[in-house]
Amino acid sequence: MLDVAGLVPGASEGKGLGNKFLDDLRTAHVLLHIVDASGQTNEKGEVSKGYDPINDVQWLMDEIHSWIFNNLWKKWTNIVRRHTATKSSAATTLQLQFSGYGANLAIVQKSLDNLAIKEPSEIESWDREFVERVVKSFMDVRFPTIVVLNKIDQPDADSNILRICQKYSPDNIVCTSALAECFLRKMAKEGYIKYTEGSEFFDTFEDEGNGEKKLRQADEKIMGRLEKVRDMVLFRYGSTGVQSAIKKAVDTKN
């Protein structure tokens, strides 16, 4: 698992650290795009208030698309000339161009199949708009993306989550509270609760039977935080979502 932090809008044009971060994606099998659903972080990663995160999902896809498309389109004339001279299939020609993104022939062929492109394909007739569609199809196959809506227990998260799920497919969205997961793991490690990662429940000192007590009794402050996590996260969403996000990524790859 690789944390690709610092990716900002315009990276494909050199903004931020530019293509350095995009290059890190070459070895990825699945992307987990973490979005601050509370609107407390803007598209540049800066602390903000009231920011609308609904477009954050799209700009990442746009940056990856621009990165791949620009690399392809600037060589398109030469690619077409070589394709015609060698009488190669479209899949073979494009695989040579997409191999730098970790794509094999099967991935490229599936991308073309999804667009119902049949052989022999006259790629010399493809215009810019059609090549953009080919790149989009390739992205969908090569870089499947899970959108992780984080900070679900913060103010404004509910309304933002609803709007994002209305705009994008909820099948590829997971709601999470990474902070709640970290807190529960810390409390479990310190002996205050019994908690299984990914579970919707945890046990405290009060939940143990009348036999030997194995858990430490939490003070009022800790119990208050635990109850908040239970009410705002576990009860409402069924878990903190962290394990669910990882599992969805693994299932998507498989």
Short mmCIF file of C-alpha atoms in Angstrom, two decimals:
data_model
loop_
_atom_site.label_atom_id
_atom_site.label_comp_id
_atom_site.label_asym_id
_atom_site.label_seq_id
_atom_site.Cartn_x
_atom_site.Cartn_y
_atom_site.Cartn_z
CA MET A 1 0.00 0.00 0.00
CA LEU A 2 1.41 3.36 -1.09
CA ASP A 3 0.30 6.74 0.26
CA VAL A 4 0.31 9.23 -2.62
CA ALA A 5 -0.09 12.49 -0.73
CA GLY A 6 0.10 16.01 -2.12
CA LEU A 7 -1.68 15.42 -5.42
CA VAL A 8 -3.42 18.70 -6.36
CA PRO A 9 -5.53 19.90 -9.29
CA GLY A 10 -3.24 20.78 -12.18
CA ALA A 11 -0.60 18.17 -11.32
CA SER A 12 -0.65 16.94 -14.91
CA GLU A 13 0.40 20.49 -15.90
CA GLY A 14 3.21 20.60 -13.34
CA LYS A 15 1.41 22.18 -10.39
CA GLY A 16 2.40 21.04 -6.91
CA LEU A 17 4.98 18.33 -7.38
CA GLY A 18 3.48 17.60 -10.77
CA ASN A 19 3.96 14.27 -12.47
CA LYS A 20 6.13 12.94 -9.65
CA PHE A 21 3.00 11.99 -7.72
CA LEU A 22 1.26 10.73 -10.84
CA ASP A 23 4.25 8.51 -11.56
CA ASP A 24 3.76 6.89 -8.16
CA LEU A 25 0.43 5.54 -9.41
CA ARG A 26 2.07 3.39 -12.10
CA THR A 27 2.46 0.40 -9.78
CA ALA A 28 -1.01 0.66 -8.20
CA HIS A 29 -3.60 -2.08 -8.73
CA VAL A 30 -6.48 -0.15 -7.12
CA LEU A 31 -6.80 3.48 -6.04
CA LEU A 32 -8.34 4.50 -2.72
CA HIS A 33 -9.24 8.16 -3.10
CA ILE A 34 -9.70 9.61 0.40
CA VAL A 35 -12.05 12.59 0.44
CA ASP A 36 -12.73 14.79 3.48
CA ALA A 37 -16.53 14.51 3.53
CA SER A 38 -16.81 17.17 6.23
CA GLY A 39 -15.47 19.93 3.99
CA GLN A 40 -12.72 20.78 6.48
CA THR A 41 -9.96 20.26 3.88
CA ASN A 42 -9.94 21.82 0.41
CA GLU A 43 -8.62 20.43 -2.89
CA LYS A 44 -5.11 21.68 -2.07
CA GLY A 45 -5.04 19.86 1.27
CA GLU A 46 -5.40 23.10 3.21
CA VAL A 47 -7.55 23.40 6.34
CA SER A 48 -10.82 25.06 5.42
CA LYS A 49 -14.40 25.47 6.56
CA GLY A 50 -17.48 24.82 4.47
CA TYR A 51 -15.56 23.52 1.46
CA ASP A 52 -17.70 21.52 -0.97
CA PRO A 53 -15.95 18.16 -1.57
CA ILE A 54 -18.33 16.97 -4.29
CA ASN A 55 -15.91 17.79 -7.12
CA ASP A 56 -12.87 16.25 -5.43
CA VAL A 57 -13.78 12.85 -6.85
CA GLN A 58 -13.82 14.16 -10.41
CA TRP A 59 -10.65 16.23 -10.37
CA LEU A 60 -8.51 13.25 -9.43
CA MET A 61 -9.93 11.28 -12.35
CA ASP A 62 -9.39 14.31 -14.60
CA GLU A 63 -5.74 14.60 -13.56
CA ILE A 64 -5.02 10.94 -14.25
CA HIS A 65 -6.86 11.18 -17.56
CA SER A 66 -4.91 14.28 -18.60
CA TRP A 67 -1.63 12.65 -17.59
CA ILE A 68 -2.25 9.58 -19.75
CA PHE A 69 -3.98 11.35 -22.62
CA ASN A 70 -1.37 14.10 -23.00
CA ASN A 71 1.43 11.54 -23.08
CA LEU A 72 -0.43 9.62 -25.77
CA TRP A 73 -1.78 12.45 -27.91
CA LYS A 74 1.52 14.28 -28.35
CA LYS A 75 2.87 11.14 -30.06
CA TRP A 76 -0.35 10.20 -31.82
CA THR A 77 0.80 11.01 -35.37
CA ASN A 78 3.86 8.79 -35.02
CA ILE A 79 1.82 6.08 -33.30
CA VAL A 80 -0.66 5.98 -36.19
CA ARG A 81 2.16 5.92 -38.75
CA ARG A 82 3.83 2.96 -37.03
CA HIS A 83 0.49 1.19 -36.57
CA THR A 84 -0.23 1.46 -40.29
CA ALA A 85 3.24 0.35 -41.31
CA THR A 86 3.31 -2.71 -39.06
CA LYS A 87 -0.36 -3.60 -39.65
CA SER A 88 -0.69 -4.26 -35.91
CA SER A 89 -3.93 -4.66 -34.01
CA ALA A 90 -5.19 -1.66 -32.04
CA ALA A 91 -4.59 -3.58 -28.80
CA THR A 92 -0.98 -4.31 -29.69
CA THR A 93 -0.30 -0.73 -30.73
CA LEU A 94 -1.84 0.74 -27.58
CA GLN A 95 -0.23 -1.81 -25.29
CA LEU A 96 3.16 -0.47 -26.36
CA GLN A 97 2.03 2.99 -25.27
CA PHE A 98 0.27 1.90 -22.07
CA SER A 99 2.93 -0.53 -20.85
CA GLY A 100 4.49 2.28 -18.81
CA TYR A 101 1.33 2.30 -16.70
CA GLY A 102 1.66 -1.37 -15.87
CA ALA A 103 -0.77 -2.51 -18.56
CA ASN A 104 -0.54 -5.84 -20.33
CA LEU A 105 -2.26 -6.83 -23.56
CA ALA A 106 -5.29 -8.29 -21.75
CA ILE A 107 -5.97 -5.01 -19.93
CA VAL A 108 -5.77 -3.01 -23.16
CA GLN A 109 -7.96 -5.50 -25.01
CA LYS A 110 -10.61 -5.31 -22.29
CA SER A 111 -10.54 -1.52 -22.53
CA LEU A 112 -11.23 -1.72 -26.26
CA ASP A 113 -13.88 -4.41 -25.82
CA ASN A 114 -15.75 -2.12 -23.43
CA LEU A 115 -15.99 0.39 -26.29
CA ALA A 116 -17.03 -2.35 -28.75
CA ILE A 117 -13.92 -1.70 -30.87
CA LYS A 118 -13.43 -4.59 -33.28
CA GLU A 119 -10.45 -5.58 -35.40
CA PRO A 120 -9.29 -4.59 -37.88
CA SER A 121 -9.48 -1.15 -36.32
CA GLU A 122 -8.46 1.90 -38.32
CA ILE A 123 -7.01 4.03 -35.55
CA GLU A 124 -5.95 6.61 -38.11
CA SER A 125 -9.62 7.62 -38.20
CA TRP A 126 -9.79 8.20 -34.44
CA ASP A 127 -10.12 11.88 -33.59
CA ARG A 128 -9.13 13.57 -30.33
CA GLU A 129 -12.53 13.00 -28.73
CA PHE A 130 -12.46 9.27 -29.51
CA VAL A 131 -8.91 8.88 -28.18
CA GLU A 132 -10.07 10.58 -24.97
CA ARG A 133 -12.81 7.94 -24.70
CA VAL A 134 -10.24 5.18 -25.22
CA VAL A 135 -8.09 6.62 -22.41
CA LYS A 136 -11.15 6.83 -20.14
CA SER A 137 -11.99 3.18 -20.81
CA PHE A 138 -8.36 2.21 -20.16
CA MET A 139 -8.42 4.08 -16.84
CA ASP A 140 -11.57 2.27 -15.73
CA VAL A 141 -9.87 -1.09 -16.28
CA ARG A 142 -6.31 -0.27 -15.21
CA PHE A 143 -7.04 2.07 -12.27
CA PRO A 144 -10.34 1.05 -10.61
CA THR A 145 -11.03 3.58 -7.87
CA ILE A 146 -12.74 3.32 -4.50
CA VAL A 147 -13.89 6.66 -3.10
CA VAL A 148 -13.37 6.79 0.67
CA LEU A 149 -15.50 9.47 2.30
CA ASN A 150 -13.68 10.14 5.55
CA LYS A 151 -14.63 12.15 8.68
CA ILE A 152 -18.22 10.92 8.58
CA ASP A 153 -18.73 11.89 12.23
CA GLN A 154 -17.99 15.57 11.62
CA PRO A 155 -20.51 18.41 11.03
CA ASP A 156 -21.74 18.81 7.41
CA ALA A 157 -20.57 15.31 6.49
CA ASP A 158 -24.10 13.90 6.17
CA SER A 159 -25.30 16.38 3.56
CA ASN A 160 -22.06 16.13 1.58
CA ILE A 161 -22.15 12.32 1.58
CA LEU A 162 -25.73 12.34 0.31
CA ARG A 163 -24.91 14.66 -2.59
CA ILE A 164 -21.75 12.74 -3.54
CA CYS A 165 -23.63 9.44 -3.56
CA GLN A 166 -26.30 11.01 -5.77
CA LYS A 167 -23.68 12.18 -8.28
CA TYR A 168 -21.42 9.11 -8.30
CA SER A 169 -22.06 5.38 -8.12
CA PRO A 170 -22.50 4.36 -4.46
CA ASP A 171 -21.11 0.93 -5.40
CA ASN A 172 -17.60 2.41 -5.37
CA ILE A 173 -18.03 4.57 -2.24
CA VAL A 174 -17.16 3.68 1.36
CA CYS A 175 -17.89 5.94 4.34
CA THR A 176 -15.19 5.97 7.02
CA SER A 177 -13.93 7.56 10.20
CA ALA A 178 -10.21 6.85 10.38
CA LEU A 179 -9.97 8.84 13.61
CA ALA A 180 -12.61 6.65 15.27
CA GLU A 181 -10.79 3.50 14.11
CA CYS A 182 -7.49 4.76 15.52
CA PHE A 183 -9.15 5.68 18.81
CA LEU A 184 -10.83 2.29 19.18
CA ARG A 185 -7.58 0.46 18.45
CA LYS A 186 -5.77 2.63 21.01
CA MET A 187 -8.41 1.95 23.66
CA ALA A 188 -8.25 -1.78 22.91
CA LYS A 189 -4.45 -1.78 23.16
CA GLU A 190 -4.60 0.01 26.50
CA GLY A 191 -7.13 -2.50 27.82
CA TYR A 192 -10.18 -0.29 28.10
CA ILE A 193 -12.28 -2.12 25.51
CA LYS A 194 -12.50 -5.38 23.62
CA TYR A 195 -12.71 -4.51 19.93
CA THR A 196 -12.32 -6.45 16.70
CA GLU A 197 -11.25 -4.33 13.71
CA GLY A 198 -14.17 -3.81 11.35
CA SER A 199 -16.77 -4.69 13.97
CA GLU A 200 -19.83 -2.60 14.81
CA PHE A 201 -19.47 -3.38 18.52
CA PHE A 202 -16.99 -3.05 21.37
CA ASP A 203 -17.18 -4.17 25.00
CA THR A 204 -16.24 -2.08 28.02
CA PHE A 205 -15.65 -2.84 31.70
CA GLU A 206 -19.39 -2.46 32.31
CA ASP A 207 -20.23 -4.99 29.58
CA GLU A 208 -18.24 -7.79 31.22
CA GLY A 209 -20.03 -10.37 33.32
CA ASN A 210 -19.85 -10.80 37.08
CA GLY A 211 -16.77 -12.97 36.81
CA GLU A 212 -13.17 -11.86 36.68
CA LYS A 213 -12.79 -8.42 35.11
CA LYS A 214 -10.19 -8.32 32.32
CA LEU A 215 -10.82 -4.79 31.08
CA ARG A 216 -9.82 -1.53 32.75
CA GLN A 217 -12.56 0.80 33.92
CA ALA A 218 -12.58 3.97 31.84
CA ASP A 219 -13.04 7.41 33.37
CA GLU A 220 -15.89 9.72 32.44
CA LYS A 221 -13.94 11.50 29.69
CA ILE A 222 -12.95 8.28 27.91
CA MET A 223 -16.45 6.84 28.24
CA GLY A 224 -17.84 10.01 26.72
CA ARG A 225 -15.63 9.65 23.67
CA LEU A 226 -16.43 5.94 23.36
CA GLU A 227 -20.16 6.64 23.49
CA LYS A 228 -19.80 9.31 20.84
CA VAL A 229 -18.01 6.86 18.52
CA ARG A 230 -20.66 4.25 19.23
CA ASP A 231 -23.53 6.65 18.46
CA MET A 232 -22.06 8.75 15.63
CA VAL A 233 -20.14 6.04 13.77
CA LEU A 234 -20.80 2.43 14.71
CA PHE A 235 -24.57 2.67 15.23
CA ARG A 236 -25.15 4.81 12.15
CA TYR A 237 -22.73 3.21 9.68
CA GLY A 238 -22.18 -0.30 11.04
CA SER A 239 -18.41 0.14 11.45
CA THR A 240 -15.69 2.74 11.10
CA GLY A 241 -15.46 1.70 7.44
CA VAL A 242 -11.67 1.38 7.39
CA GLN A 243 -11.64 -2.40 7.04
CA SER A 244 -14.53 -2.20 4.57
CA ALA A 245 -12.54 0.14 2.33
CA ILE A 246 -9.52 -2.16 2.28
CA LYS A 247 -11.70 -5.21 1.66
CA LYS A 248 -13.49 -3.49 -1.23
CA ALA A 249 -10.14 -2.60 -2.78
CA VAL A 250 -8.94 -6.21 -2.52
CA ASP A 251 -12.24 -7.53 -3.90
CA THR A 252 -12.03 -5.05 -6.78
CA LYS A 253 -8.53 -6.19 -7.68
CA ASN A 254 -9.60 -9.85 -7.59
#
